[in-house]
Tab-separated table of C-alpha atoms in Angstrom:
chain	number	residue	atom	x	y	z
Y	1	UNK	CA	110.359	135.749	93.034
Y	2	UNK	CA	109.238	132.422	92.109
Y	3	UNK	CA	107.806	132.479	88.403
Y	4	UNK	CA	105.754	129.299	87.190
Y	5	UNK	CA	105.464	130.308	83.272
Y	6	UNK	CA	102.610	128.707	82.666
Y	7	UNK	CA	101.147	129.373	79.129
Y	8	UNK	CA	98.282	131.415	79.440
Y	9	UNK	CA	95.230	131.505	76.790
Y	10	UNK	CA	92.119	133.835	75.504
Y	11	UNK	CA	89.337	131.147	76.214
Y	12	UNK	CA	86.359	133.112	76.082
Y	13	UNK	CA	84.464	136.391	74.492
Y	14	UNK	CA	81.855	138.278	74.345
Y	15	UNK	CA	80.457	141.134	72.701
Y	16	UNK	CA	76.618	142.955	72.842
Y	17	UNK	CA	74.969	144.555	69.828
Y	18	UNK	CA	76.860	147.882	69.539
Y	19	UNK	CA	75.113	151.144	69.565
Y	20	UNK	CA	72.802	153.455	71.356
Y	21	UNK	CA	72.588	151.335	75.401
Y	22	UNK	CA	71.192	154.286	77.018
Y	23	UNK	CA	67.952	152.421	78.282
Y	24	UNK	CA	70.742	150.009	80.267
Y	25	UNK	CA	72.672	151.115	83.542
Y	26	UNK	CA	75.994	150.574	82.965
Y	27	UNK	CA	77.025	147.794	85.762
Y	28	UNK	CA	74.309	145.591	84.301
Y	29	UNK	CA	75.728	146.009	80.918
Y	30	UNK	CA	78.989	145.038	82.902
Y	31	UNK	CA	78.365	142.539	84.578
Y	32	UNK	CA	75.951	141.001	81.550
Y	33	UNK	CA	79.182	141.279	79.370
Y	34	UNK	CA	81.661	139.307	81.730
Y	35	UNK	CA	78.763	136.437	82.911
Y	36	UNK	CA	78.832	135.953	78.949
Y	37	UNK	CA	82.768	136.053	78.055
Y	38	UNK	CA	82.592	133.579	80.989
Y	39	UNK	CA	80.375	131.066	79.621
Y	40	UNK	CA	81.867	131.387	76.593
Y	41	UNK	CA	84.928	130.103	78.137
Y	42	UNK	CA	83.287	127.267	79.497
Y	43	UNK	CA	83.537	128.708	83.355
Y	44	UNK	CA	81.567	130.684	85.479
Y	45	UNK	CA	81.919	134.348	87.487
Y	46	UNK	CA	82.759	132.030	90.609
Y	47	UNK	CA	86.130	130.782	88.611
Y	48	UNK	CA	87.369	134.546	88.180
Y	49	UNK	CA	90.054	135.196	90.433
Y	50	UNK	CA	92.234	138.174	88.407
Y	51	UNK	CA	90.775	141.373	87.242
Y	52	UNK	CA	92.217	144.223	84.918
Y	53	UNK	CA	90.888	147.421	83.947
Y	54	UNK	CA	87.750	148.768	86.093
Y	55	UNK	CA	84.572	146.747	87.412
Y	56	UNK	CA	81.150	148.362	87.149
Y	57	UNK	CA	80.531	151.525	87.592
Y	58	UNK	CA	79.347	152.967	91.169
Y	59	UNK	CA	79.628	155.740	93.708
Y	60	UNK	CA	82.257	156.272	96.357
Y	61	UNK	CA	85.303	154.335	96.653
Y	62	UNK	CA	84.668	151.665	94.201
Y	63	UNK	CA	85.734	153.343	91.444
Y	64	UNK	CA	89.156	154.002	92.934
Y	65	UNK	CA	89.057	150.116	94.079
Y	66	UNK	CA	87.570	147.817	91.483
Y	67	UNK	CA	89.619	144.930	92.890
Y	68	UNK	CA	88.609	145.138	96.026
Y	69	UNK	CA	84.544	146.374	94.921
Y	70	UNK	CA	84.774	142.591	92.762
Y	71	UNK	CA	85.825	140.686	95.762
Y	72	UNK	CA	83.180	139.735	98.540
Y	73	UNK	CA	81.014	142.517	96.977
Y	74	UNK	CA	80.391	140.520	93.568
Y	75	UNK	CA	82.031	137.678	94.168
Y	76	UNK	CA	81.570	136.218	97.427
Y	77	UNK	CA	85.684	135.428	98.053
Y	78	UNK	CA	88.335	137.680	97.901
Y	79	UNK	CA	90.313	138.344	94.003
Y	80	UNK	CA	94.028	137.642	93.847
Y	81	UNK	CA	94.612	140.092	91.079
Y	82	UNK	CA	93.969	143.012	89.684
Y	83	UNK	CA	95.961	145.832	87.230
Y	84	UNK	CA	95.633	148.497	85.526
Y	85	UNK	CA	97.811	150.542	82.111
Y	86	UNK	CA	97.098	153.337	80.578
Y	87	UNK	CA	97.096	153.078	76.778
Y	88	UNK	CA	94.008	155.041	76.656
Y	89	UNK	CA	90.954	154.024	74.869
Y	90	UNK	CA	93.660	150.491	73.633
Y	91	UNK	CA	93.535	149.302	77.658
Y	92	UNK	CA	91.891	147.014	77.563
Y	93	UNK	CA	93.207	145.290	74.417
Y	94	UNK	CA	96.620	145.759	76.096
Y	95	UNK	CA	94.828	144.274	78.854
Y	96	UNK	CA	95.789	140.696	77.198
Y	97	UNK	CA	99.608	141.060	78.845
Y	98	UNK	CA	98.800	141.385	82.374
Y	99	UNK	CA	96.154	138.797	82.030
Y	100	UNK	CA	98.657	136.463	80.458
Y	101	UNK	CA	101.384	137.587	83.037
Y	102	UNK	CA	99.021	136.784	85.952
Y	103	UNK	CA	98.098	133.398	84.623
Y	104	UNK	CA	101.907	132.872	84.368
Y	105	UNK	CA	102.621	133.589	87.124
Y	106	UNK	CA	100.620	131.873	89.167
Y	107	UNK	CA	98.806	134.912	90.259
Y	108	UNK	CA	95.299	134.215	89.150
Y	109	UNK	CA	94.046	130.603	87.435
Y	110	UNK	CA	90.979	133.181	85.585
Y	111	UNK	CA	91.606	136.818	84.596
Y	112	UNK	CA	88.451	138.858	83.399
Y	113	UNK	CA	88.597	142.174	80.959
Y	114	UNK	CA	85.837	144.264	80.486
Y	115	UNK	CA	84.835	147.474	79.273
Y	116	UNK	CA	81.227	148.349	79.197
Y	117	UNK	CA	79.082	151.997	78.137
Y	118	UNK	CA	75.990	152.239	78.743
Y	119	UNK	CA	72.974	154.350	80.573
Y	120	UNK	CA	72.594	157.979	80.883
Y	121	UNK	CA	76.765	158.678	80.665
Y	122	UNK	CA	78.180	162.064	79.706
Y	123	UNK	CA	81.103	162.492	77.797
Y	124	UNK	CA	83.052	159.925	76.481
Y	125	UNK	CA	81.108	157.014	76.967
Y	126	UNK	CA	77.441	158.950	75.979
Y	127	UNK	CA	75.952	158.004	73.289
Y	128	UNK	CA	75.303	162.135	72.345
Y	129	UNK	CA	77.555	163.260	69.805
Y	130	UNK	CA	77.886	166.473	71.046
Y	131	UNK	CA	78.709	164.974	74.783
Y	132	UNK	CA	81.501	162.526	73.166
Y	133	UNK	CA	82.968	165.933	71.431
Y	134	UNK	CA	83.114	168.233	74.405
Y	135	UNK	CA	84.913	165.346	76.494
Y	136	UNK	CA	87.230	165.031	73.699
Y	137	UNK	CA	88.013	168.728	73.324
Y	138	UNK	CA	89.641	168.165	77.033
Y	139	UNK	CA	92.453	165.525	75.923
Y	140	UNK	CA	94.735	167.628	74.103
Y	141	UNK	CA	98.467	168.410	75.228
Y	142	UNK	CA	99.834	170.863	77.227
Y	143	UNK	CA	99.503	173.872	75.390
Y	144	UNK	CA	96.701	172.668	72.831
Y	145	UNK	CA	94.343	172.041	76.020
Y	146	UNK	CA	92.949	175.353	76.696
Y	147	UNK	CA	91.545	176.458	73.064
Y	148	UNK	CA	89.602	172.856	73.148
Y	149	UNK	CA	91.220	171.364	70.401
Y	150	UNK	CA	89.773	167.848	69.795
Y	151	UNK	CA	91.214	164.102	68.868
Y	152	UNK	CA	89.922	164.876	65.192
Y	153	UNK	CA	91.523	168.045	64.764
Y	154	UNK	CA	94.303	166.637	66.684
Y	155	UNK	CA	94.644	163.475	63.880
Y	156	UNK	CA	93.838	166.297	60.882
Y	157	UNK	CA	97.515	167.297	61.772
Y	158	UNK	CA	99.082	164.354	61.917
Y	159	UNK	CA	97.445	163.017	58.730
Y	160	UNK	CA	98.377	166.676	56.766
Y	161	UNK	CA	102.293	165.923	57.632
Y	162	UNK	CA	101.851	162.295	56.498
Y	163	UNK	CA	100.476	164.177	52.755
Y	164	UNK	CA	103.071	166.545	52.994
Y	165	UNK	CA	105.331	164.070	53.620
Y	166	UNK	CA	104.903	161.204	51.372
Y	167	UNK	CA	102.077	162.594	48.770
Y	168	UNK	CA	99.367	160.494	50.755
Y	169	UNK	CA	95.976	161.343	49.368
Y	170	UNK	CA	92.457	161.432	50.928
Y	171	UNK	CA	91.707	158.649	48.572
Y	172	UNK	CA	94.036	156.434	50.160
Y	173	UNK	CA	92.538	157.017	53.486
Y	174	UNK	CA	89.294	156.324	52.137
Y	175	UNK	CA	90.013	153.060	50.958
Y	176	UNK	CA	90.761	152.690	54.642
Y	177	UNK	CA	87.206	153.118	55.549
Y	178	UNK	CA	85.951	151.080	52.648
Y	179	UNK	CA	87.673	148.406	53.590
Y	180	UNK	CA	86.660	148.241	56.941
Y	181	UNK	CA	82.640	148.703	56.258
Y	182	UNK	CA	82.528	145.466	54.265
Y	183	UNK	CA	83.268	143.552	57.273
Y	184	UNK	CA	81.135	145.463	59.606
Y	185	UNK	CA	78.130	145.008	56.660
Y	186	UNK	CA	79.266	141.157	57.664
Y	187	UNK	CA	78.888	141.764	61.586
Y	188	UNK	CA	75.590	141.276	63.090
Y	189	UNK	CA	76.979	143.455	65.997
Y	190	UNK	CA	78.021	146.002	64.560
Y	191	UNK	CA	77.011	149.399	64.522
Y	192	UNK	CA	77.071	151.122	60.729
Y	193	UNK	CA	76.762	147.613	59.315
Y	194	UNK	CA	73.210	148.051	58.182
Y	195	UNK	CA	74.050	151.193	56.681
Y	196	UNK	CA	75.099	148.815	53.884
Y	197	UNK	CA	79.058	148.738	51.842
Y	198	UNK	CA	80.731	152.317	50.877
Y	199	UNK	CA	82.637	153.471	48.429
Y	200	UNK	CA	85.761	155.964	48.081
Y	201	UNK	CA	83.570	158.388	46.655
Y	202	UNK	CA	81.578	158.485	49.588
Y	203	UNK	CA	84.149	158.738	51.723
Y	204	UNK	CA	86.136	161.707	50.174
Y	205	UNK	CA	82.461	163.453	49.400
Y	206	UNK	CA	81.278	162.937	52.692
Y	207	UNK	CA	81.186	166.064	55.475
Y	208	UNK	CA	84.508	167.647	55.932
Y	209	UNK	CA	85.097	167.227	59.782
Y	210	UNK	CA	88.757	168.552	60.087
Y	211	UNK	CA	90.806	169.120	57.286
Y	212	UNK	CA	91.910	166.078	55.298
Y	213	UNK	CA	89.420	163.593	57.390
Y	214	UNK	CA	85.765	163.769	56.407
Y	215	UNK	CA	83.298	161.786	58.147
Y	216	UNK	CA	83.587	158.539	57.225
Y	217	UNK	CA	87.267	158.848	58.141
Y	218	UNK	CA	86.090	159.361	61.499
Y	219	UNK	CA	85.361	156.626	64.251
Y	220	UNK	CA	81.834	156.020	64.665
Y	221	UNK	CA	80.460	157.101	68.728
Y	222	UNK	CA	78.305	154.690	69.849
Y	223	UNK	CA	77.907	152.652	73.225
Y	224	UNK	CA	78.637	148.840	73.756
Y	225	UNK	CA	79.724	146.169	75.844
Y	226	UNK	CA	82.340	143.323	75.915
Y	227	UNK	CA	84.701	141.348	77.515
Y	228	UNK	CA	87.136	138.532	77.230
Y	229	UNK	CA	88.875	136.006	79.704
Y	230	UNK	CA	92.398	134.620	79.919
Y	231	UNK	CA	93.165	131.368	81.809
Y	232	UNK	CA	95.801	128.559	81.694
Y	233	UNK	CA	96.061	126.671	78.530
Y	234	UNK	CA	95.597	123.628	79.790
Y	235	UNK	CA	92.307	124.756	81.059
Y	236	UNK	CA	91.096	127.011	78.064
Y	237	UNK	CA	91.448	123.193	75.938
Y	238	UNK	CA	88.559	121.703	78.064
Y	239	UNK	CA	86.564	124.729	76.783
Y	240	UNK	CA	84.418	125.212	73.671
Y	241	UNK	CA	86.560	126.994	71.605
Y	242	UNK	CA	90.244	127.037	70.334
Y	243	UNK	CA	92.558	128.567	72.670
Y	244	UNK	CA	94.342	131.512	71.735
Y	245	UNK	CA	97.549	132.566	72.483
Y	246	UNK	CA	99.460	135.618	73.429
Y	247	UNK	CA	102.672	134.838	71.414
Y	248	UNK	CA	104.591	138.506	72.405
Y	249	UNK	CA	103.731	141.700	73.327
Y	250	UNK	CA	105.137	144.837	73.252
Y	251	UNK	CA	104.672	148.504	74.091
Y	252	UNK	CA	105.890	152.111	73.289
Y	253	UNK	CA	105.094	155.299	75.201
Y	254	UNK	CA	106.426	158.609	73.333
Y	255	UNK	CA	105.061	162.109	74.438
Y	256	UNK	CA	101.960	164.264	75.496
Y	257	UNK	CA	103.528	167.601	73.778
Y	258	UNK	CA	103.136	167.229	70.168
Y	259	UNK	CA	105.905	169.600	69.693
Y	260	UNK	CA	108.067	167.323	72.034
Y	261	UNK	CA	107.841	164.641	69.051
Y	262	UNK	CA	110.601	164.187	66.716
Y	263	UNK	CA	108.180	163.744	63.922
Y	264	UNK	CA	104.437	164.464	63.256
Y	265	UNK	CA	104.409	161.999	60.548
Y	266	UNK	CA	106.807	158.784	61.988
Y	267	UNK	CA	106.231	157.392	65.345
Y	268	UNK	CA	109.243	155.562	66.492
Y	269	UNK	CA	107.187	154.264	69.798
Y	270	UNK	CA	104.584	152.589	67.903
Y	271	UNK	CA	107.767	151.319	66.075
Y	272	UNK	CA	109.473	149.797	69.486
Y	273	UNK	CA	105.875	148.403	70.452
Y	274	UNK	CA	106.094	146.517	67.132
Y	275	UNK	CA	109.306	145.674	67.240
Y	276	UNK	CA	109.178	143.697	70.380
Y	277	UNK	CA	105.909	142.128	69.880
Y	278	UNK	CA	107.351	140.425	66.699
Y	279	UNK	CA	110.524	139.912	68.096
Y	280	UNK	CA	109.407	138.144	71.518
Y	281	UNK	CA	106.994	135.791	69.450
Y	282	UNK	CA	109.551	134.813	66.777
Y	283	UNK	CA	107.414	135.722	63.847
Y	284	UNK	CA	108.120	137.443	60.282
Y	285	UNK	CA	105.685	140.272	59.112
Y	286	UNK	CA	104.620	138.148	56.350
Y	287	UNK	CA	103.686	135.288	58.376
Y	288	UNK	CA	100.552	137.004	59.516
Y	289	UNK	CA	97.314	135.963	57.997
Y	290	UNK	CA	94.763	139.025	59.700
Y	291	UNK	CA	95.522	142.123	61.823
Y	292	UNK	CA	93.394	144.429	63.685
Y	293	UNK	CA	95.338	148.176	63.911
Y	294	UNK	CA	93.404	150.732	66.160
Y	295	UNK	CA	91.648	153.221	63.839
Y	296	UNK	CA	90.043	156.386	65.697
Y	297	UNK	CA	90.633	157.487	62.136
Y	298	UNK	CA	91.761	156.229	58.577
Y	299	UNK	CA	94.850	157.487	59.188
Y	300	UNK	CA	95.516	155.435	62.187
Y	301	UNK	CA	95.375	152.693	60.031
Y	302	UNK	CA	97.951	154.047	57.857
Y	303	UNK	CA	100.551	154.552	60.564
Y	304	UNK	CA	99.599	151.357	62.599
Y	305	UNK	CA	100.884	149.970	59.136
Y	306	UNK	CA	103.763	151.425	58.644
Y	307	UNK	CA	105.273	151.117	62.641
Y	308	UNK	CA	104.623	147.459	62.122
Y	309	UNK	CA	106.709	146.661	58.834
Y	310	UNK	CA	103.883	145.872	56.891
Y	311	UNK	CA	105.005	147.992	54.564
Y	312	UNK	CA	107.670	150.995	54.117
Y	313	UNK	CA	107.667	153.976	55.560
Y	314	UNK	CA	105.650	156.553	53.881
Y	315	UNK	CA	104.252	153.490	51.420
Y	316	UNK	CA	101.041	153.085	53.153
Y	317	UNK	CA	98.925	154.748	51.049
Y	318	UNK	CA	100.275	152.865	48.088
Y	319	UNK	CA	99.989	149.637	49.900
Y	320	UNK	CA	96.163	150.010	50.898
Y	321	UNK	CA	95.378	151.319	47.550
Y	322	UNK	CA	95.730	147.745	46.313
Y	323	UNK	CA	92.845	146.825	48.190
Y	324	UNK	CA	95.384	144.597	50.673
Y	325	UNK	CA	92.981	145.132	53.737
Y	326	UNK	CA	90.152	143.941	52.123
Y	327	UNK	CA	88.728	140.535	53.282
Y	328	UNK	CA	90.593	138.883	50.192
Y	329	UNK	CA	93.083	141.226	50.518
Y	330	UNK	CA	96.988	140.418	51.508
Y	331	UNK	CA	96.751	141.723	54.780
Y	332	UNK	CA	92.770	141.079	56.060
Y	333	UNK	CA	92.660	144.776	58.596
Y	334	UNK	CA	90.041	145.870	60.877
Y	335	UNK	CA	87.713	142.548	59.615
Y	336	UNK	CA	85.053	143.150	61.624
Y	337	UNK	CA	84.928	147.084	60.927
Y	338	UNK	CA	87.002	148.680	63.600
Y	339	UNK	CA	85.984	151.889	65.308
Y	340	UNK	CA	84.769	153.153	61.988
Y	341	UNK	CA	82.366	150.831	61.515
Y	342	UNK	CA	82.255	148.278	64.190
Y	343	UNK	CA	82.163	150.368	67.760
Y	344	UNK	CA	84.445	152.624	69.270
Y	345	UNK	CA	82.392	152.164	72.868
Y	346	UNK	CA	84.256	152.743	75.850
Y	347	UNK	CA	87.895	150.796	75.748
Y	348	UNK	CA	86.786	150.277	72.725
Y	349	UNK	CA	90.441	148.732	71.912
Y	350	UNK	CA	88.977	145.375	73.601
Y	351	UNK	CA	86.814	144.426	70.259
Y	352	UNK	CA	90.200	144.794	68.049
Y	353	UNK	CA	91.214	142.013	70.206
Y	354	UNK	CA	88.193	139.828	69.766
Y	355	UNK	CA	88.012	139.988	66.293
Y	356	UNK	CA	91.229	138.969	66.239
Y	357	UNK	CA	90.628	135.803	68.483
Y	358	UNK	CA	87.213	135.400	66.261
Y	359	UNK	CA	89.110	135.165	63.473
Y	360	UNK	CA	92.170	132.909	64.529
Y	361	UNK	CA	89.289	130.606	65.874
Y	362	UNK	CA	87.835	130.289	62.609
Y	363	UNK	CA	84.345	131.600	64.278
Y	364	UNK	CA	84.271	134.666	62.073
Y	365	UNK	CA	81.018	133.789	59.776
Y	366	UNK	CA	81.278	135.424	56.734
Y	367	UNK	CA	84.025	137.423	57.615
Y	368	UNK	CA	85.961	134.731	57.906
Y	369	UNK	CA	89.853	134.653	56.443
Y	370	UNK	CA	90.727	131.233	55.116
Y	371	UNK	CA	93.342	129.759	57.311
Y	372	UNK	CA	93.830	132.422	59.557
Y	373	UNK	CA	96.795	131.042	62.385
Y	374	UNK	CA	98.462	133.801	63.349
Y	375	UNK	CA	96.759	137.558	64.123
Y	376	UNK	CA	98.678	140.989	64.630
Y	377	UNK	CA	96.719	143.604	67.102
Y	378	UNK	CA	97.427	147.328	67.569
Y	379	UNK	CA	96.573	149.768	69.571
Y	380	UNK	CA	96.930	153.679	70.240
Y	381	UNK	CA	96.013	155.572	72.922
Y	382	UNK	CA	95.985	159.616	72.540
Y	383	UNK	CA	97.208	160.787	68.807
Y	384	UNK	CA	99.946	158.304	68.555
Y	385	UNK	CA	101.411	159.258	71.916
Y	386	UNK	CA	100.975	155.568	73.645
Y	387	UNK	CA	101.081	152.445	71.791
Y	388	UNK	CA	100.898	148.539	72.179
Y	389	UNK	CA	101.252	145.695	69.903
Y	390	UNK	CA	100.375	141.495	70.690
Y	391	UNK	CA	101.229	138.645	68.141
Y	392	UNK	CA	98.525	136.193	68.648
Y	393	UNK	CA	98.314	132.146	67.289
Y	394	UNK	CA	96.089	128.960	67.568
Y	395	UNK	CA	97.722	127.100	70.000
């Protein structure tokens, strides 16, 4: 089929203050998000033509359909895209590679992402606690599903091999968390930020949630909106920002049975995600200034490091013990605060990605990591069982 290759750019974003959006029905909270990720990219909803992920929420068939529900319905013309994937809550970061494919391609001149919770919503995207919990007692495996095991119990495992394994120590998962919170004290969005800068000690004193992770190893639940919008280079230059690039991408899909994995510990499919990311874009590991790893927990962190190359495996713990993901730190991580401390609303993958771009735009306030070209973003959905990883540059 004919193929165009046209480079393809992030040109705008947007995020809303993240927390409790229950007074808000989500479409409006939708829609509000993408008019704004719009403008930022110097266009309007009229220049969308390429949609990935789901529209705004609604009864019926539009769920089923969002392409078709964003057509006449919201847009007045019909759209000549739309995708989906299924990296769980990392979609719609992982979101960027269709976007840039239909740009590419010739497919769609505009592609908006969006993800969006908000209103009276049970489960996963509620802003209850005890809502978020019960949905997440229902994601387990195979055999784990019935006695309602949840994603922090799930994690607990995964980070008690990694101990077992390679002497990791809760400290060195707390110094995950620390890390994290003095960017999100350094986010106006964000949603523990005025909670004010932690320490280690509060982390490893804090409630025990599932043996080794405590609560402030734990992602925070909150609701939240955001969006971003990939277009052709050439067009995302006549914008107001710095176009940013999707320089590779890669994926790696490995198992829903736990016991089906080779190792509870080592995840060779966040490895191959990795692998290609860095290989398509032509980059070194120590040619990236910032990175943004998905973090449901510290431990994420930890294995999001070690997949990539950053460091050995099994050396994590050592390596973040340094203080390397600290703003001044080798390897600037999660600069904005990450699910722990930023948001983990809805797809919530989609704000690793933007503070990312934020930062490779040099738009990241006091955040901000001094010459920042060249970003690394992960993303997990499940415990470790799918993966994605994007190299990302100033173009």
């Amino acid at each position: 089929m004919p193929f165009q290759n046209r480079r393809a750019a992030v040109a705008g974003v947007y995020q809303s203050k993240q927390g409790d959006l229950s007074d808000q029905i989500q479409p409006i909270a939708w829609m509000e998000a993408a008019k704004a990720a719009c403008v930022d990219a110097g266009l309007t909803l009229a220049d969308i033509d390429g949609l990935i992920g789901d529209g705004p929420e609604g009864v019926g068939i539009r769920e089923q359909l969002p392409g078709a529900a964003f057509g006449y319905d919201l847009l007045g013309k019909p759209l000549r895209f739309h995708a989906r994937n299924s990296i769980g809550a990392a979609a719609a970061g992982g979101a960027i590679n269709l976007a840039a494919y239909a740009v590419s391609a010739g497919l769609a001149e505009a592609v908006l992402v969006v993800t969006a919770a908000a209103g009276q919503a049970e489960g996963y995207a509620s802003a209850n606690r005890d809502e978020a919990i019960k949905m997440m007692a229902m994601l387990s495996g195979t055999y784990e599903f019935i006695y309602g095991t949840t994603r922090v119990s799930d994690y607990a495992q995964l980070a008690t091999r990694h101990m077992h394994e390679f002497g990791t120590t809760p400290a060195q998962l707390a110094e995950v968390a620390v890390a994290q919170r003095q960017g999100a004290v350094r986010h106006p969005l964000s949603f523990h930020g005025h909670r004010g800068e932690i320490t280690v000690d509060d982390v490893v004193n804090s409630r025990l949630i599932a043996d080794p992770l405590h609560m402030l190893d734990c992602c925070a639940i909150n609701q939240g909106a955001g969006a971003y919008v990939v277009t052709t280079l050439e067009r995302a230059r006549d914008g107001r920002h710095v176009p940013i690039e999707l320089l590779g991408y890669g994926e790696g899909h490995s198992h829903i049975d736990p016991n089906a994995s080779p190792s509870l510990a080592v995840f060779p499919a966040a490895k191959v995600a990795a692998d290609t990311a860095f290989d398509l874009a032509g980059v070194g590991r120590d040619d990236i200034d910032v990175a943004g790893i998905g973090d449901h927990f510290t431990i994420n962190v930890l294995f999001g490091l070690e997949a990539a190359g950053f460091c050995g495996v099994g050396e994590s713990g050592p390596f973040v013990e340094t203080g390397a993901l600290r703003l001044d730190g080798a390897l600037p991580t999660n600069t904005a605060g990450g699910f722990l401390s930023f948001s983990h609303a809805g797809m919530a993958g989609l704000f690793t990605l933007i503070e990312v771009v934020e930062q490779l735009r040099g738009e990241a306030g006091d955040r901000q990591v001094a010459g920042a070209e060249l970003g690394y973003v992960n993303g997990v959905g499940g415990a470790m069982q799918n993966n994605y990883s994007a190299i990302l540059g100033r173009a």
